[in-house]
CSV table of C-alpha atoms in Angstrom, one decimal:
chain,number,residue,atom,x,y,z
A,140,UNK,CA,0.0,0.0,0.0
A,141,UNK,CA,1.2,3.5,-0.9
A,142,UNK,CA,0.0,6.7,0.6
A,143,UNK,CA,-2.1,8.7,-1.9
A,144,UNK,CA,-1.9,12.5,-1.7
A,145,UNK,CA,-4.7,14.2,-3.6
A,146,UNK,CA,-4.0,17.7,-5.0
A,147,UNK,CA,-7.2,19.6,-4.5
A,148,UNK,CA,-8.3,22.9,-6.0
A,149,UNK,CA,-10.1,24.7,-3.2
A,150,UNK,CA,-12.7,22.4,-1.5
A,151,UNK,CA,-13.7,20.9,-4.8
A,152,UNK,CA,-14.0,17.1,-4.7
A,153,UNK,CA,-12.5,16.8,-1.2
A,154,UNK,CA,-15.5,14.9,0.1
A,155,UNK,CA,-15.6,12.5,-2.8
A,156,UNK,CA,-11.8,12.1,-2.7
A,157,UNK,CA,-11.7,11.1,1.0
A,158,UNK,CA,-14.5,8.6,0.4
A,159,UNK,CA,-12.5,7.2,-2.5
A,160,UNK,CA,-9.4,6.6,-0.2
A,161,UNK,CA,-7.2,9.7,-0.3
A,162,UNK,CA,-4.8,9.7,2.6
A,163,UNK,CA,-3.6,13.3,2.5
A,164,UNK,CA,-4.7,16.5,0.8
A,165,UNK,CA,-2.5,19.2,-0.8
A,166,UNK,CA,-4.8,22.2,-0.7
A,167,UNK,CA,-4.3,24.8,-3.5
A,168,UNK,CA,-6.0,27.4,-5.6
A,169,UNK,CA,-5.4,28.0,-9.3
A,170,UNK,CA,-4.2,24.6,-10.5
A,171,UNK,CA,-4.0,26.0,-14.0
A,172,UNK,CA,-0.8,27.8,-13.0
A,173,UNK,CA,0.5,25.0,-10.8
A,174,UNK,CA,-1.3,26.0,-7.6
A,175,UNK,CA,-1.3,29.1,-5.4
A,176,UNK,CA,-2.3,29.8,-1.8
A,177,UNK,CA,-6.0,29.1,-1.1
A,178,UNK,CA,-8.2,31.5,0.8
A,179,UNK,CA,-8.4,31.6,4.6
A,180,UNK,CA,-12.0,30.3,4.4
A,181,UNK,CA,-11.1,27.4,2.2
A,182,UNK,CA,-8.2,26.4,4.4
A,183,UNK,CA,-10.2,26.6,7.6
A,184,UNK,CA,-13.2,24.7,6.2
A,185,UNK,CA,-11.0,21.9,4.8
A,186,UNK,CA,-9.1,21.5,8.1
A,187,UNK,CA,-12.4,21.4,10.1
A,188,UNK,CA,-13.8,18.9,7.6
A,189,UNK,CA,-10.8,16.6,7.7
A,190,UNK,CA,-9.8,16.7,11.3
A,191,UNK,CA,-11.8,13.7,12.4
A,192,UNK,CA,-11.2,11.7,9.2
A,193,UNK,CA,-7.4,10.9,9.6
A,194,UNK,CA,-6.7,12.9,6.5
A,195,UNK,CA,-4.0,15.6,6.8
A,196,UNK,CA,-4.0,19.0,5.0
A,197,UNK,CA,-0.9,20.4,3.4
A,198,UNK,CA,-1.5,24.0,2.5
A,199,UNK,CA,0.1,25.5,-0.6
A,200,UNK,CA,2.1,28.7,0.2
A,201,UNK,CA,2.6,30.4,-3.2
A,202,UNK,CA,1.7,34.0,-3.9
A,203,UNK,CA,1.4,33.7,-7.7
A,204,UNK,CA,2.0,31.5,-10.7
A,205,UNK,CA,5.1,31.6,-12.8
A,206,UNK,CA,8.6,31.1,-11.5
A,207,UNK,CA,9.8,30.5,-8.0
A,208,UNK,CA,12.1,33.6,-7.7
A,209,UNK,CA,10.3,35.8,-5.3
A,210,UNK,CA,10.6,39.5,-4.5
A,211,UNK,CA,10.9,40.7,-0.9
A,212,UNK,CA,7.3,41.7,-1.0
A,213,UNK,CA,6.2,38.2,-2.1
A,214,UNK,CA,8.3,36.6,0.7
A,215,UNK,CA,6.5,38.8,3.2
A,216,UNK,CA,3.2,37.7,1.8
A,217,UNK,CA,4.3,34.0,2.1
A,218,UNK,CA,5.3,34.6,5.7
A,219,UNK,CA,1.9,36.0,6.5
A,220,UNK,CA,0.2,33.1,4.8
A,221,UNK,CA,2.3,30.6,6.8
A,222,UNK,CA,1.3,32.3,10.0
A,223,UNK,CA,-2.3,32.3,9.0
A,224,UNK,CA,-2.3,28.6,8.0
A,225,UNK,CA,-0.6,27.6,11.3
A,226,UNK,CA,-3.1,29.6,13.3
A,227,UNK,CA,-5.9,27.6,11.9
A,228,UNK,CA,-4.1,24.3,12.5
A,229,UNK,CA,-2.9,23.2,9.0
A,230,UNK,CA,-0.9,19.9,9.3
A,231,UNK,CA,1.7,21.2,6.9
A,232,UNK,CA,2.7,23.8,4.3
A,233,UNK,CA,4.0,23.5,0.8
A,234,UNK,CA,6.5,26.0,-0.7
A,235,UNK,CA,9.8,26.4,-2.5
A,236,UNK,CA,12.1,29.4,-3.3
A,237,UNK,CA,14.8,29.5,-5.9
A,238,UNK,CA,17.5,31.9,-7.0
A,239,UNK,CA,17.8,33.2,-10.5
A,240,UNK,CA,20.5,30.6,-10.9
A,241,UNK,CA,18.0,27.8,-10.3
A,242,UNK,CA,19.4,26.9,-6.9
A,243,UNK,CA,17.5,26.9,-3.6
A,244,UNK,CA,17.2,30.4,-2.2
A,245,UNK,CA,18.6,29.4,1.2
A,246,UNK,CA,18.2,32.7,2.9
A,247,UNK,CA,14.5,33.1,2.2
A,248,UNK,CA,13.9,29.4,2.7
A,249,UNK,CA,15.4,29.5,6.2
A,250,UNK,CA,13.1,32.4,7.2
A,251,UNK,CA,10.0,30.5,5.9
A,252,UNK,CA,11.1,27.3,7.5
A,253,UNK,CA,11.6,29.0,10.9
A,254,UNK,CA,8.0,30.2,10.7
A,255,UNK,CA,6.8,26.7,9.7
A,256,UNK,CA,8.2,25.1,12.9
A,257,UNK,CA,5.6,22.6,14.2
A,258,UNK,CA,4.3,21.8,10.7
A,259,UNK,CA,5.3,19.3,8.1
A,260,UNK,CA,7.0,21.0,5.1
A,261,UNK,CA,6.9,19.9,1.5
A,262,UNK,CA,9.4,21.5,-0.9
A,263,UNK,CA,7.3,21.5,-4.1
A,264,UNK,CA,8.1,21.0,-7.8
A,265,UNK,CA,10.3,24.0,-7.8
A,266,UNK,CA,12.8,21.3,-7.1
A,267,UNK,CA,12.5,20.1,-10.8
A,268,UNK,CA,13.9,23.5,-11.9
A,269,UNK,CA,17.2,22.7,-10.2
A,270,UNK,CA,19.8,21.3,-12.7
A,271,UNK,CA,20.2,17.5,-12.1
A,272,UNK,CA,23.9,17.9,-11.3
A,273,UNK,CA,23.0,20.0,-8.2
A,274,UNK,CA,20.0,18.2,-7.0
A,275,UNK,CA,21.6,15.8,-4.6
A,276,UNK,CA,23.5,18.7,-3.0
A,277,UNK,CA,20.3,20.7,-2.7
A,278,UNK,CA,18.5,17.6,-1.3
A,279,UNK,CA,21.2,17.3,1.4
A,280,UNK,CA,20.5,21.0,2.4
A,281,UNK,CA,16.8,20.3,2.7
A,282,UNK,CA,17.6,17.3,4.9
A,283,UNK,CA,19.8,19.5,7.1
A,284,UNK,CA,16.9,21.9,7.4
A,285,UNK,CA,14.6,19.0,8.5
A,286,UNK,CA,12.2,19.5,5.5
A,287,UNK,CA,9.7,16.7,5.6
A,288,UNK,CA,9.5,15.8,1.9
A,289,UNK,CA,10.2,16.8,-1.7
A,290,UNK,CA,7.5,16.7,-4.4
A,291,UNK,CA,9.1,16.0,-7.8
A,292,UNK,CA,8.3,14.9,-11.3
A,293,UNK,CA,11.9,14.1,-11.9
A,294,UNK,CA,12.2,16.7,-14.6
A,295,UNK,CA,10.4,19.5,-16.5
A,296,UNK,CA,9.2,17.1,-19.2
A,297,UNK,CA,8.6,13.5,-19.9
A,298,UNK,CA,6.5,11.0,-17.8
A,299,UNK,CA,7.3,9.7,-14.4
A,300,UNK,CA,8.3,6.5,-16.1
A,301,UNK,CA,10.7,8.5,-18.3
A,302,UNK,CA,12.2,10.2,-15.2
A,303,UNK,CA,12.2,7.2,-13.0
A,304,UNK,CA,16.0,6.9,-13.0
A,305,UNK,CA,16.4,10.4,-11.6
A,306,UNK,CA,13.7,9.9,-9.0
A,307,UNK,CA,15.1,6.6,-7.9
A,308,UNK,CA,18.5,8.2,-7.4
A,309,UNK,CA,16.8,10.8,-5.2
A,310,UNK,CA,15.1,8.1,-3.2
A,311,UNK,CA,18.4,6.1,-2.8
A,312,UNK,CA,20.3,9.2,-1.7
A,313,UNK,CA,17.6,10.3,0.7
A,314,UNK,CA,17.9,6.9,2.4
A,315,UNK,CA,14.9,7.6,4.6
A,316,UNK,CA,16.2,11.0,5.8
A,317,UNK,CA,13.6,12.9,3.8
A,318,UNK,CA,10.5,11.7,1.9
A,319,UNK,CA,10.4,11.7,-1.9
A,320,UNK,CA,6.9,12.3,-3.2
A,321,UNK,CA,6.6,11.6,-7.0
A,322,UNK,CA,3.9,13.5,-8.8
A,323,UNK,CA,2.7,14.6,-12.2
A,324,UNK,CA,0.6,12.2,-14.3
A,325,UNK,CA,-0.2,9.9,-11.4
A,326,UNK,CA,-3.7,8.4,-11.6
A,327,UNK,CA,-5.7,5.7,-9.8
A,328,UNK,CA,-5.2,3.6,-12.9
A,329,UNK,CA,-1.4,3.7,-13.1
A,330,UNK,CA,-0.3,4.3,-9.4
A,331,UNK,CA,0.3,0.6,-8.7
A,332,UNK,CA,2.4,0.2,-11.9
A,333,UNK,CA,4.4,3.3,-11.0
A,334,UNK,CA,5.0,1.9,-7.5
A,335,UNK,CA,6.8,-1.1,-9.1
A,336,UNK,CA,9.0,1.2,-11.1
A,337,UNK,CA,9.6,3.9,-8.5
A,338,UNK,CA,10.0,2.5,-4.9
A,339,UNK,CA,8.3,5.4,-3.2
A,340,UNK,CA,6.0,5.0,-0.2
A,341,UNK,CA,3.7,7.8,-1.5
A,342,UNK,CA,2.4,9.4,-4.7
A,343,UNK,CA,0.7,12.7,-5.6
A,344,UNK,CA,-1.9,13.7,-8.1
A,345,UNK,CA,-5.2,15.2,-9.0
A,346,UNK,CA,-6.6,11.9,-10.2
A,347,UNK,CA,-4.9,9.6,-7.8
A,348,UNK,CA,-8.2,8.1,-6.5
A,349,UNK,CA,-11.3,7.3,-8.4
A,350,UNK,CA,-14.1,9.5,-7.1
A,351,UNK,CA,-16.2,9.3,-10.3
A,352,UNK,CA,-18.8,7.0,-8.6
């Protein structure tokens, strides 16, 4: 059995998804741009709904679509959103900051991580923007910062199967020190097949459970 994280746009389909077997929810807005921070009301309602269902809520902290190189104003917005999400008892937060050189923005990440103390933290698919030759080094830094997991497609193109060698190297290097969460193109129809190719304990997607019935 693998843990199935459903990527939800607002509260849409959360009830059906939980009935269909989702184990964890990544809560976002604006999936058309890869997900941004949902509203206070959406976060609070989802947390209240899920709290007695053994389903955790990971709240996206992203002020806009586009790249992951943030201005000082955007970082301040992210800080406020983390504080807000923590106040209403989110289980975790999801964010990632890069420099213009496609490396982790360590200064800003440290500030956001300090504010996230007490929550799980997922470094999202900004990780896929990092050149492969630097990914293990950057993964080690995330481990040192006690980040909970990394969401990755293994690259900016191709399928998870195409990118399985990269993802499997991340899993091997992580050696249980940080969770590797493969996502992108995962469905309830292919997740079992993917789990044979990629030895991850969890997968992420918008169609990872069948809630059509």
